[in-house]
Amino acid sequence: MRFKIALLGGDGIGPEVTAWAVRVLETIGTKRNHNFDFVPVKAGGAAIDEFGEPLPKQTLEAAKSCDALLLGAVGGPKWDSLPGHLRPERALLGLRAGLGVFANLRPAALLPQLKNACPLKDEVLALGSEDGKPAFDMLIVRELTGGIYFGEHGREGSGSEESAYDTERYSRSEIERVLRVAYKAAAGRRKKLCVVDKANVLESSRLWRETAQQISRDYPDIKTEYLYVDNCAMQLVRAPGQFDVIVTSNIFGDILSDEASVIAGSIGMLASASIGSGKGIFEPIHGSAPLIAGKNIANPLAAILSSAMLLKYSCALDAEANAVENAVYAVLDSGFRTSDIASRDGAAAGEKIVGTSEMGEAVLKALNNLL
Ligand code: NAD
C-alpha cells in the first residue's frame, strides 16, 4: 500500500526525534512492501523565521492532502516574546482545527522495564490496580479543538486596571463526539471510563457531566465514573492503577497527561494520536525541549511510538504497529536507556545509557529482527 505522510519536524528536539520515527516507517515499508511518501512541511518557529507566520497556508494545504501528519514539536525561547497569535504553538491549534482532529489519545502505561524510573513506591502502584500488581495502564482522551485554548481571549484596560481573560466554552455536540471516542476506546480495553471535570464550580463542566450522564446510557457495558480534576490529579499519584480510560477537556487533559507521563517514567516515552474526521496527527506529547536540543540526548521513543500509532490509526497496519512497540520493548529489555529513563542505580541494574541516535539505531535493529 502507498501512504502520503506530511512530515513536520518543527523546532528544538522535534526534528531529531522525528527522524527516527521516519526511519522506523521506512523500515516497515522496505520489509513489508509499503510505500511511505514523506512530504516535508514547516510550521511553528521554523515557519515564523522563513515565512513570518506560524502556520503558512501551504503547510495546512499540504497536510490536508496527505493521509496523516507526523509531528515533532514546535516552540522555543526565540519566539516567546511574540504576540499570542504569532507564537509557534498557534500552528498546532490551526493544524488541529484545519484537519478536524478533535480527540487526542494519550496512552500512559508503566512498562515493567521502567519501574525504576517511576517515582512512585510499589505499594502506591499496587493500590487500586485490578490484580494488585504495581503497574498501571491508562488511556487519556483529551478534547482537542474546543475549550479555553480556542475560546475568546483578550485584554482590557491599562495600568493597574489592566485585565486579561480566556474563555472556556463547549457545545454539547463537541462534548458528545469526544465522549463517544472515549467510550469506544474503553469498550476495547477494561471497560471503565472516568469523566474528569470541575462540575462543582464551572458551568462548562456541568454541561460535560450532563452530556456524559446521557451518553453513558448508550454504553451499558462500560462503567462510568466521575471525578473532579483536582481529585484526579491527586488520584494519579495516589493510586494510578484504578484508571482505564480518562476523558476530559482540552486544558485538563493537557495538564493531567503531563502528570501521567512522569509516573510512566518520562515525558520522552509518551506518544499520541489525534483523530476525528479521518486524517490523524501523530506526535510525542512532549514539547521542543530547547535546553537539550542538538545534544543527542533526547529520548526518541515517544516519537517512535507515535509512528506505531500512525500505522494503527491511519494505515490500518496493526501487526506492523505491534512490531514497532515490541521493538521498543526489546530494546528496553536489553537495558538501553536514554538519560531521562535511567534508574538511579542504573549501572547496577545493567542499564546502558545511550544517546538519541544509539537508541534509534537499537530500535531499528530490533525491528528488523522482528519483521
Ligand atoms: P517540554 O516537553 O519541551 O520539556 C519539559 C521537560 O521534559 C524538559 O525538562 C525537557 O528537557 C524534558 N523532555 C521533553 N522531551 C524530552 C525527550 N524526548 N527526552 C528527554 N527529555 C525530554 O516542555 P516545555 O519545556 O514546557 O516547553 C518547551 C517548548 O515546547 C515551549 O516553547 C512550549 O510551548 C513547546 N511545546 C510544544 C508542544 C508541541 O509542539 N506539541 C507541546 C508542549 C510544549
Tab-separated table of C-alpha atoms and ligand atoms in Angstrom:
chain	number	residue	atom	x	y	z
A	1	MET	CA	0.000	0.000	0.000
A	2	ARG	CA	1.054	3.596	-0.533
A	3	PHE	CA	0.744	6.309	2.137
A	4	LYS	CA	1.436	10.017	1.912
A	5	ILE	CA	2.668	11.423	5.210
A	6	ALA	CA	3.141	15.126	5.921
A	7	LEU	CA	6.326	15.461	7.953
A	8	LEU	CA	6.684	18.339	10.379
A	9	GLY	CA	9.841	18.016	12.479
A	10	GLY	CA	9.371	21.507	13.906
A	11	ASP	CA	11.702	23.134	16.430
A	12	GLY	CA	14.144	22.122	19.181
A	13	ILE	CA	14.359	18.343	19.563
A	14	GLY	CA	11.397	17.899	17.160
A	15	PRO	CA	13.469	17.153	14.032
A	16	GLU	CA	15.972	14.909	15.930
A	17	VAL	CA	13.323	12.589	17.353
A	18	THR	CA	11.033	12.626	14.308
A	19	ALA	CA	13.931	11.490	12.112
A	20	TRP	CA	13.843	8.141	13.964
A	21	ALA	CA	10.083	7.787	13.546
A	22	VAL	CA	10.657	8.278	9.805
A	23	ARG	CA	13.411	5.626	9.753
A	24	VAL	CA	11.034	3.227	11.544
A	25	LEU	CA	8.303	3.771	8.939
A	26	GLU	CA	10.843	3.376	6.123
A	27	THR	CA	11.958	0.066	7.642
A	28	ILE	CA	8.334	-1.118	7.781
A	29	GLY	CA	7.936	-0.006	4.154
A	30	THR	CA	11.003	-1.911	2.956
A	31	LYS	CA	10.292	-5.080	4.903
A	32	ARG	CA	6.537	-5.236	4.291
A	33	ASN	CA	6.294	-3.744	0.804
A	34	HIS	CA	4.559	-0.491	1.639
A	35	ASN	CA	5.441	2.961	0.370
A	36	PHE	CA	5.607	5.916	2.713
A	37	ASP	CA	5.967	9.148	0.750
A	38	PHE	CA	7.040	11.914	3.117
A	39	VAL	CA	6.063	15.492	2.332
A	40	PRO	CA	8.212	17.848	4.462
A	41	VAL	CA	6.318	20.903	5.738
A	42	LYS	CA	7.155	23.812	8.022
A	43	ALA	CA	5.211	25.256	10.945
A	44	GLY	CA	5.980	26.816	14.316
A	45	GLY	CA	9.219	28.685	14.915
A	46	ALA	CA	10.882	27.459	11.719
A	47	ALA	CA	7.927	28.813	9.694
A	48	ILE	CA	7.978	32.133	11.557
A	49	ASP	CA	11.647	32.522	10.612
A	50	GLU	CA	11.055	31.658	6.961
A	51	PHE	CA	7.537	32.942	6.218
A	52	GLY	CA	6.744	35.331	9.090
A	53	GLU	CA	3.806	33.242	10.342
A	54	PRO	CA	3.490	30.055	12.419
A	55	LEU	CA	1.181	28.182	10.061
A	56	PRO	CA	1.645	29.108	6.397
A	57	LYS	CA	-1.327	28.321	4.163
A	58	GLN	CA	0.740	25.912	2.063
A	59	THR	CA	1.581	23.843	5.164
A	60	LEU	CA	-2.072	23.346	6.067
A	61	GLU	CA	-2.966	22.584	2.440
A	62	ALA	CA	-0.132	20.025	2.175
A	63	ALA	CA	-1.162	18.403	5.467
A	64	LYS	CA	-4.767	18.185	4.239
A	65	SER	CA	-3.635	16.458	1.048
A	66	CYS	CA	-1.813	13.706	2.983
A	67	ASP	CA	-3.101	10.606	4.784
A	68	ALA	CA	-1.575	11.657	8.106
A	69	LEU	CA	0.688	14.210	9.748
A	70	LEU	CA	3.771	13.109	11.691
A	71	LEU	CA	4.819	15.912	14.004
A	72	GLY	CA	7.796	16.550	16.289
A	73	ALA	CA	7.254	19.659	18.406
A	74	VAL	CA	7.176	23.414	17.953
A	75	GLY	CA	8.216	26.403	20.032
A	76	GLY	CA	11.195	27.758	21.891
A	77	PRO	CA	12.529	30.823	23.716
A	78	LYS	CA	13.465	32.544	20.454
A	79	TRP	CA	9.763	33.126	19.693
A	80	ASP	CA	8.440	33.529	23.269
A	81	SER	CA	8.078	37.303	23.157
A	82	LEU	CA	5.899	37.346	20.027
A	83	PRO	CA	2.227	38.282	20.435
A	84	GLY	CA	-0.111	35.307	21.067
A	85	HIS	CA	-1.446	34.998	17.503
A	86	LEU	CA	2.110	34.810	16.091
A	87	ARG	CA	3.560	32.293	18.565
A	88	PRO	CA	4.699	28.889	17.246
A	89	GLU	CA	2.114	26.993	19.352
A	90	ARG	CA	-0.650	28.733	17.340
A	91	ALA	CA	0.339	26.435	14.476
A	92	LEU	CA	-0.755	23.409	16.495
A	93	LEU	CA	-4.188	24.870	17.121
A	94	GLY	CA	-4.533	25.721	13.410
A	95	LEU	CA	-3.450	22.234	12.309
A	96	ARG	CA	-5.809	20.534	14.761
A	97	ALA	CA	-8.758	22.682	13.692
A	98	GLY	CA	-7.812	22.524	9.988
A	99	LEU	CA	-7.536	18.725	9.961
A	100	GLY	CA	-10.670	18.334	12.094
A	101	VAL	CA	-8.999	16.219	14.764
A	102	PHE	CA	-10.931	16.615	17.990
A	103	ALA	CA	-9.818	13.674	20.150
A	104	ASN	CA	-6.267	13.256	21.355
A	105	LEU	CA	-5.456	9.728	22.541
A	106	ARG	CA	-2.578	9.547	25.012
A	107	PRO	CA	-1.720	6.079	26.287
A	108	ALA	CA	0.222	6.138	29.563
A	109	ALA	CA	1.385	2.818	30.955
A	110	LEU	CA	4.174	1.852	33.299
A	111	LEU	CA	6.310	-0.590	31.327
A	112	PRO	CA	7.816	-3.211	33.645
A	113	GLN	CA	11.276	-2.299	32.299
A	114	LEU	CA	10.836	1.294	33.510
A	115	LYS	CA	9.587	0.608	37.022
A	116	ASN	CA	12.804	2.044	38.467
A	117	ALA	CA	12.242	5.285	36.550
A	118	CYS	CA	8.807	5.745	38.172
A	119	PRO	CA	8.913	7.997	41.250
A	120	LEU	CA	6.039	6.133	42.961
A	121	LYS	CA	6.509	3.353	45.539
A	122	ASP	CA	5.363	-0.192	44.744
A	123	GLU	CA	2.607	-0.080	47.337
A	124	VAL	CA	1.205	3.086	45.715
A	125	LEU	CA	1.361	1.495	42.277
A	126	ALA	CA	-0.423	-1.630	43.526
A	127	LEU	CA	-3.225	0.334	45.202
A	128	GLY	CA	-6.370	0.204	43.091
A	129	SER	CA	-4.905	-1.950	40.315
A	130	GLU	CA	-7.202	-4.853	39.447
A	131	ASP	CA	-4.675	-7.642	40.016
A	132	GLY	CA	-2.850	-5.933	42.892
A	133	LYS	CA	0.340	-5.691	40.817
A	134	PRO	CA	2.451	-2.490	40.948
A	135	ALA	CA	1.509	-1.249	37.479
A	136	PHE	CA	-0.910	0.960	35.579
A	137	ASP	CA	-2.151	1.142	32.019
A	138	MET	CA	-4.400	4.044	31.167
A	139	LEU	CA	-5.523	5.977	28.118
A	140	ILE	CA	-6.171	9.699	28.460
A	141	VAL	CA	-8.591	11.047	25.873
A	142	ARG	CA	-8.206	14.801	25.664
A	143	GLU	CA	-10.685	17.022	23.795
A	144	LEU	CA	-8.546	18.924	21.322
A	145	THR	CA	-10.316	21.647	19.400
A	146	GLY	CA	-12.538	23.352	21.950
A	147	GLY	CA	-12.436	24.861	25.399
A	148	ILE	CA	-10.241	27.601	26.740
A	149	TYR	CA	-7.423	27.173	24.192
A	150	PHE	CA	-9.841	28.034	21.388
A	151	GLY	CA	-12.194	30.378	23.281
A	152	GLU	CA	-12.234	34.125	23.160
A	153	HIS	CA	-9.205	35.750	24.801
A	154	GLY	CA	-8.147	39.297	25.230
A	155	ARG	CA	-7.038	42.164	27.389
A	156	GLU	CA	-8.849	45.254	28.561
A	157	GLY	CA	-7.917	48.430	30.370
A	158	SER	CA	-4.462	49.623	31.263
A	159	GLY	CA	-2.058	50.121	34.153
A	160	SER	CA	-3.151	48.553	37.406
A	161	GLU	CA	-6.662	48.215	35.921
A	162	GLU	CA	-5.445	46.062	33.021
A	163	SER	CA	-7.191	42.695	32.947
A	164	ALA	CA	-6.931	39.618	30.755
A	165	TYR	CA	-9.440	36.857	30.015
A	166	ASP	CA	-9.647	33.436	28.378
A	167	THR	CA	-12.981	31.743	27.829
A	168	GLU	CA	-13.865	28.091	28.376
A	169	ARG	CA	-16.808	27.247	26.094
A	170	TYR	CA	-18.054	23.836	24.973
A	171	SER	CA	-21.105	22.834	22.980
A	172	ARG	CA	-23.000	19.644	23.752
A	173	SER	CA	-22.034	18.212	20.328
A	174	GLU	CA	-18.318	18.872	20.911
A	175	ILE	CA	-18.524	17.038	24.238
A	176	GLU	CA	-20.604	14.197	22.831
A	177	ARG	CA	-18.258	13.370	19.955
A	178	VAL	CA	-15.167	13.094	22.159
A	179	LEU	CA	-17.097	11.086	24.759
A	180	ARG	CA	-18.080	8.596	22.054
A	181	VAL	CA	-14.411	8.192	21.043
A	182	ALA	CA	-13.581	7.530	24.703
A	183	TYR	CA	-16.422	5.018	25.159
A	184	LYS	CA	-15.324	3.189	22.009
A	185	ALA	CA	-11.750	3.028	23.339
A	186	ALA	CA	-12.982	1.789	26.744
A	187	ALA	CA	-15.020	-0.956	25.026
A	188	GLY	CA	-11.769	-2.358	23.601
A	189	ARG	CA	-9.971	-2.140	26.950
A	190	ARG	CA	-11.032	-2.813	30.569
A	191	LYS	CA	-14.444	-1.154	30.129
A	192	LYS	CA	-14.023	1.664	32.635
A	193	LEU	CA	-14.406	5.336	31.782
A	194	CYS	CA	-13.622	8.187	34.147
A	195	VAL	CA	-15.064	11.559	33.109
A	196	VAL	CA	-12.943	14.347	34.605
A	197	ASP	CA	-14.341	17.839	35.080
A	198	LYS	CA	-14.770	20.643	37.602
A	199	ALA	CA	-18.556	20.440	37.728
A	200	ASN	CA	-18.677	21.766	41.302
A	201	VAL	CA	-17.524	25.177	40.013
A	202	LEU	CA	-17.637	25.500	36.220
A	203	GLU	CA	-20.803	25.695	34.110
A	204	SER	CA	-18.957	24.229	31.104
A	205	SER	CA	-18.032	21.240	33.289
A	206	ARG	CA	-21.652	20.820	34.329
A	207	LEU	CA	-22.522	20.501	30.640
A	208	TRP	CA	-19.752	17.867	30.283
A	209	ARG	CA	-21.225	15.880	33.178
A	210	GLU	CA	-24.852	16.158	31.983
A	211	THR	CA	-23.829	15.061	28.478
A	212	ALA	CA	-21.795	12.149	29.848
A	213	GLN	CA	-24.719	11.036	32.023
A	214	GLN	CA	-26.918	10.957	28.903
A	215	ILE	CA	-24.384	9.295	26.585
A	216	SER	CA	-23.455	6.660	29.213
A	217	ARG	CA	-26.892	5.056	28.702
A	218	ASP	CA	-25.760	4.009	25.198
A	219	TYR	CA	-22.836	2.074	26.713
A	220	PRO	CA	-24.309	-0.128	29.459
A	221	ASP	CA	-21.238	-2.425	29.437
A	222	ILE	CA	-18.909	0.414	30.363
A	223	LYS	CA	-18.640	1.509	33.969
A	224	THR	CA	-18.734	5.331	34.012
A	225	GLU	CA	-17.240	7.247	36.920
A	226	TYR	CA	-16.876	10.987	37.523
A	227	LEU	CA	-14.004	12.814	39.195
A	228	TYR	CA	-13.228	16.462	39.772
A	229	VAL	CA	-9.964	17.409	38.115
A	230	ASP	CA	-8.245	18.307	41.405
A	231	ASN	CA	-9.107	14.897	42.825
A	232	CYS	CA	-7.996	13.195	39.591
A	233	ALA	CA	-4.605	14.946	39.784
A	234	MET	CA	-4.283	13.544	43.304
A	235	GLN	CA	-5.513	10.037	42.413
A	236	LEU	CA	-2.954	9.798	39.589
A	237	VAL	CA	-0.152	9.816	42.145
A	238	ARG	CA	-2.113	8.073	44.926
A	239	ALA	CA	-3.449	5.025	43.060
A	240	PRO	CA	-2.871	5.237	39.286
A	241	GLY	CA	-3.815	1.570	38.787
A	242	GLN	CA	-7.501	2.459	39.256
A	243	PHE	CA	-7.714	4.171	35.837
A	244	ASP	CA	-8.551	2.633	32.485
A	245	VAL	CA	-9.801	5.416	30.166
A	246	ILE	CA	-9.948	9.043	31.296
A	247	VAL	CA	-11.818	11.565	29.147
A	248	THR	CA	-11.594	15.278	29.747
A	249	SER	CA	-11.437	18.786	28.319
A	250	ASN	CA	-8.571	20.313	26.374
A	251	ILE	CA	-6.819	22.107	29.258
A	252	PHE	CA	-7.427	19.415	31.916
A	253	GLY	CA	-6.176	16.719	29.500
A	254	ASP	CA	-3.075	18.740	28.685
A	255	ILE	CA	-2.122	19.012	32.348
A	256	LEU	CA	-3.145	15.532	33.547
A	257	SER	CA	-1.283	13.771	30.730
A	258	ASP	CA	1.970	15.553	31.639
A	259	GLU	CA	1.453	14.336	35.199
A	260	ALA	CA	0.802	10.796	33.906
A	261	SER	CA	3.995	10.945	31.845
A	262	VAL	CA	6.129	11.461	34.950
A	263	ILE	CA	4.771	8.367	36.672
A	264	ALA	CA	5.255	6.427	33.400
A	265	GLY	CA	8.984	7.183	33.652
A	266	SER	CA	9.444	10.210	31.398
A	267	ILE	CA	7.629	12.532	29.061
A	268	GLY	CA	10.049	11.158	26.455
A	269	MET	CA	8.046	7.889	26.434
A	270	LEU	CA	4.512	9.115	25.712
A	271	ALA	CA	3.077	9.073	22.217
A	272	SER	CA	-0.216	10.474	20.995
A	273	ALA	CA	-2.710	10.211	18.175
A	274	SER	CA	-5.152	12.978	17.348
A	275	ILE	CA	-8.134	11.685	15.430
A	276	GLY	CA	-11.519	12.906	14.284
A	277	SER	CA	-12.520	13.496	10.718
A	278	GLY	CA	-10.328	10.825	9.128
A	279	LYS	CA	-6.850	12.333	8.972
A	280	GLY	CA	-4.695	11.912	12.034
A	281	ILE	CA	-1.885	13.863	13.684
A	282	PHE	CA	0.740	11.721	15.410
A	283	GLU	CA	3.214	13.276	17.811
A	284	PRO	CA	5.012	12.735	21.089
A	285	ILE	CA	3.279	14.560	23.940
A	286	HIS	CA	6.470	16.415	24.833
A	287	GLY	CA	7.448	19.835	23.546
A	288	SER	CA	10.576	21.054	21.785
A	289	ALA	CA	12.775	20.768	24.940
A	290	PRO	CA	15.077	23.592	23.773
A	291	LEU	CA	17.650	23.037	26.533
A	292	ILE	CA	18.540	19.574	25.270
A	293	ALA	CA	18.120	20.249	21.527
A	294	GLY	CA	21.051	19.291	19.297
A	295	LYS	CA	22.863	17.395	22.072
A	296	ASN	CA	21.898	13.856	21.015
A	297	ILE	CA	20.315	13.180	24.422
A	298	ALA	CA	16.576	13.455	23.696
A	299	ASN	CA	14.598	10.253	24.043
A	300	PRO	CA	13.267	9.307	20.576
A	301	LEU	CA	10.914	6.576	21.880
A	302	ALA	CA	7.805	8.786	22.203
A	303	ALA	CA	8.244	9.822	18.562
A	304	ILE	CA	8.848	6.207	17.515
A	305	LEU	CA	5.770	5.043	19.443
A	306	SER	CA	3.814	7.822	17.710
A	307	SER	CA	4.750	6.233	14.382
A	308	ALA	CA	3.262	2.969	15.731
A	309	MET	CA	0.015	4.841	16.423
A	310	LEU	CA	0.143	6.253	12.879
A	311	LEU	CA	0.469	2.716	11.476
A	312	LYS	CA	-2.539	1.632	13.514
A	313	TYR	CA	-4.918	4.552	13.103
A	314	SER	CA	-4.062	5.942	9.654
A	315	CYS	CA	-2.796	2.859	7.788
A	316	ALA	CA	-4.726	0.023	9.477
A	317	LEU	CA	-1.400	-1.843	9.779
A	318	ASP	CA	-1.959	-3.254	13.272
A	319	ALA	CA	0.624	-6.045	13.020
A	320	GLU	CA	3.301	-3.560	11.942
A	321	ALA	CA	2.283	-1.188	14.770
A	322	ASN	CA	2.676	-4.063	17.245
A	323	ALA	CA	6.098	-4.861	15.772
A	324	VAL	CA	7.259	-1.281	16.418
A	325	GLU	CA	6.021	-1.440	20.017
A	326	ASN	CA	7.680	-4.825	20.517
A	327	ALA	CA	10.945	-3.475	19.096
A	328	VAL	CA	10.849	-0.687	21.697
A	329	TYR	CA	10.163	-3.199	24.500
A	330	ALA	CA	13.015	-5.438	23.256
A	331	VAL	CA	15.461	-2.539	23.308
A	332	LEU	CA	14.398	-1.644	26.859
A	333	ASP	CA	14.708	-5.319	27.823
A	334	SER	CA	18.323	-5.215	26.632
A	335	GLY	CA	18.993	-2.348	29.052
A	336	PHE	CA	19.229	0.586	26.608
A	337	ARG	CA	18.176	3.820	28.313
A	338	THR	CA	18.347	7.468	27.357
A	339	SER	CA	19.229	9.505	30.452
A	340	ASP	CA	15.612	10.579	31.149
A	341	ILE	CA	14.543	6.945	31.748
A	342	ALA	CA	17.663	5.710	33.514
A	343	SER	CA	17.208	4.455	37.058
A	344	ARG	CA	19.246	5.896	39.877
A	345	ASP	CA	21.018	2.552	40.296
A	346	GLY	CA	21.290	2.217	36.516
A	347	ALA	CA	24.703	0.618	36.276
A	348	ALA	CA	23.769	-1.951	38.923
A	349	ALA	CA	20.566	-2.724	37.061
A	350	GLY	CA	22.581	-3.474	33.905
A	351	GLU	CA	21.407	-0.366	32.080
A	352	LYS	CA	23.352	1.168	29.245
A	353	ILE	CA	22.917	4.944	28.955
A	354	VAL	CA	22.770	5.912	25.282
A	355	GLY	CA	22.078	8.977	23.181
A	356	THR	CA	19.239	9.666	20.729
A	357	SER	CA	20.953	8.066	17.744
A	358	GLU	CA	22.121	4.921	19.565
A	359	MET	CA	18.611	4.403	20.892
A	360	GLY	CA	17.137	4.947	17.415
A	361	GLU	CA	19.605	2.506	15.825
A	362	ALA	CA	18.859	-0.091	18.508
A	363	VAL	CA	15.109	0.133	17.765
A	364	LEU	CA	15.726	-0.227	14.003
A	365	LYS	CA	17.868	-3.305	14.609
A	366	ALA	CA	15.246	-4.878	16.885
A	367	LEU	CA	12.514	-4.052	14.351
A	368	ASN	CA	14.472	-5.643	11.517
A	369	ASN	CA	14.777	-8.804	13.634
A	370	LEU	CA	11.043	-8.848	14.335
A	371	LEU	CA	9.762	-8.268	10.797
B	1	NAD	P1	8.932	20.122	27.054
B	1	NAD	O1	8.061	18.908	26.922
B	1	NAD	O2	9.616	20.582	25.834
B	1	NAD	O3	10.027	19.831	28.178
B	1	NAD	C1	9.674	19.507	29.524
B	1	NAD	C2	10.840	18.751	30.171
B	1	NAD	O4	10.916	17.438	29.631
B	1	NAD	C3	12.206	19.388	29.917
B	1	NAD	O5	12.992	19.152	31.046
B	1	NAD	C4	12.760	18.599	28.737
B	1	NAD	O6	14.155	18.590	28.663
B	1	NAD	C5	12.184	17.204	29.007
B	1	NAD	N1	11.928	16.444	27.766
B	1	NAD	C6	10.964	16.699	26.851
B	1	NAD	N2	11.026	15.834	25.854
B	1	NAD	C7	12.048	15.001	26.127
B	1	NAD	C8	12.617	13.880	25.464
B	1	NAD	N3	12.137	13.420	24.286
B	1	NAD	N4	13.690	13.257	26.026
B	1	NAD	C9	14.183	13.685	27.191
B	1	NAD	N5	13.681	14.728	27.881
B	1	NAD	C10	12.622	15.383	27.357
B	1	NAD	O7	8.001	21.261	27.663
B	1	NAD	P2	8.327	22.808	27.981
B	1	NAD	O8	9.723	22.946	28.477
B	1	NAD	O9	7.191	23.268	28.786
B	1	NAD	O10	8.198	23.538	26.571
B	1	NAD	C11	9.300	23.812	25.691
B	1	NAD	C12	8.735	24.397	24.397
B	1	NAD	O11	7.936	23.400	23.730
B	1	NAD	C13	7.814	25.593	24.617
B	1	NAD	O12	8.050	26.517	23.583
B	1	NAD	C14	6.424	25.007	24.516
B	1	NAD	O13	5.445	25.930	24.135
B	1	NAD	C15	6.638	23.950	23.469
B	1	NAD	N6	5.665	22.835	23.496
B	1	NAD	C16	5.314	22.327	22.291
B	1	NAD	C17	4.472	21.234	22.255
B	1	NAD	C18	4.123	20.647	20.911
B	1	NAD	O14	4.741	21.001	19.923
B	1	NAD	N7	3.162	19.743	20.838
B	1	NAD	C19	3.997	20.654	23.441
B	1	NAD	C20	4.424	21.192	24.656
B	1	NAD	C21	5.268	22.293	24.679
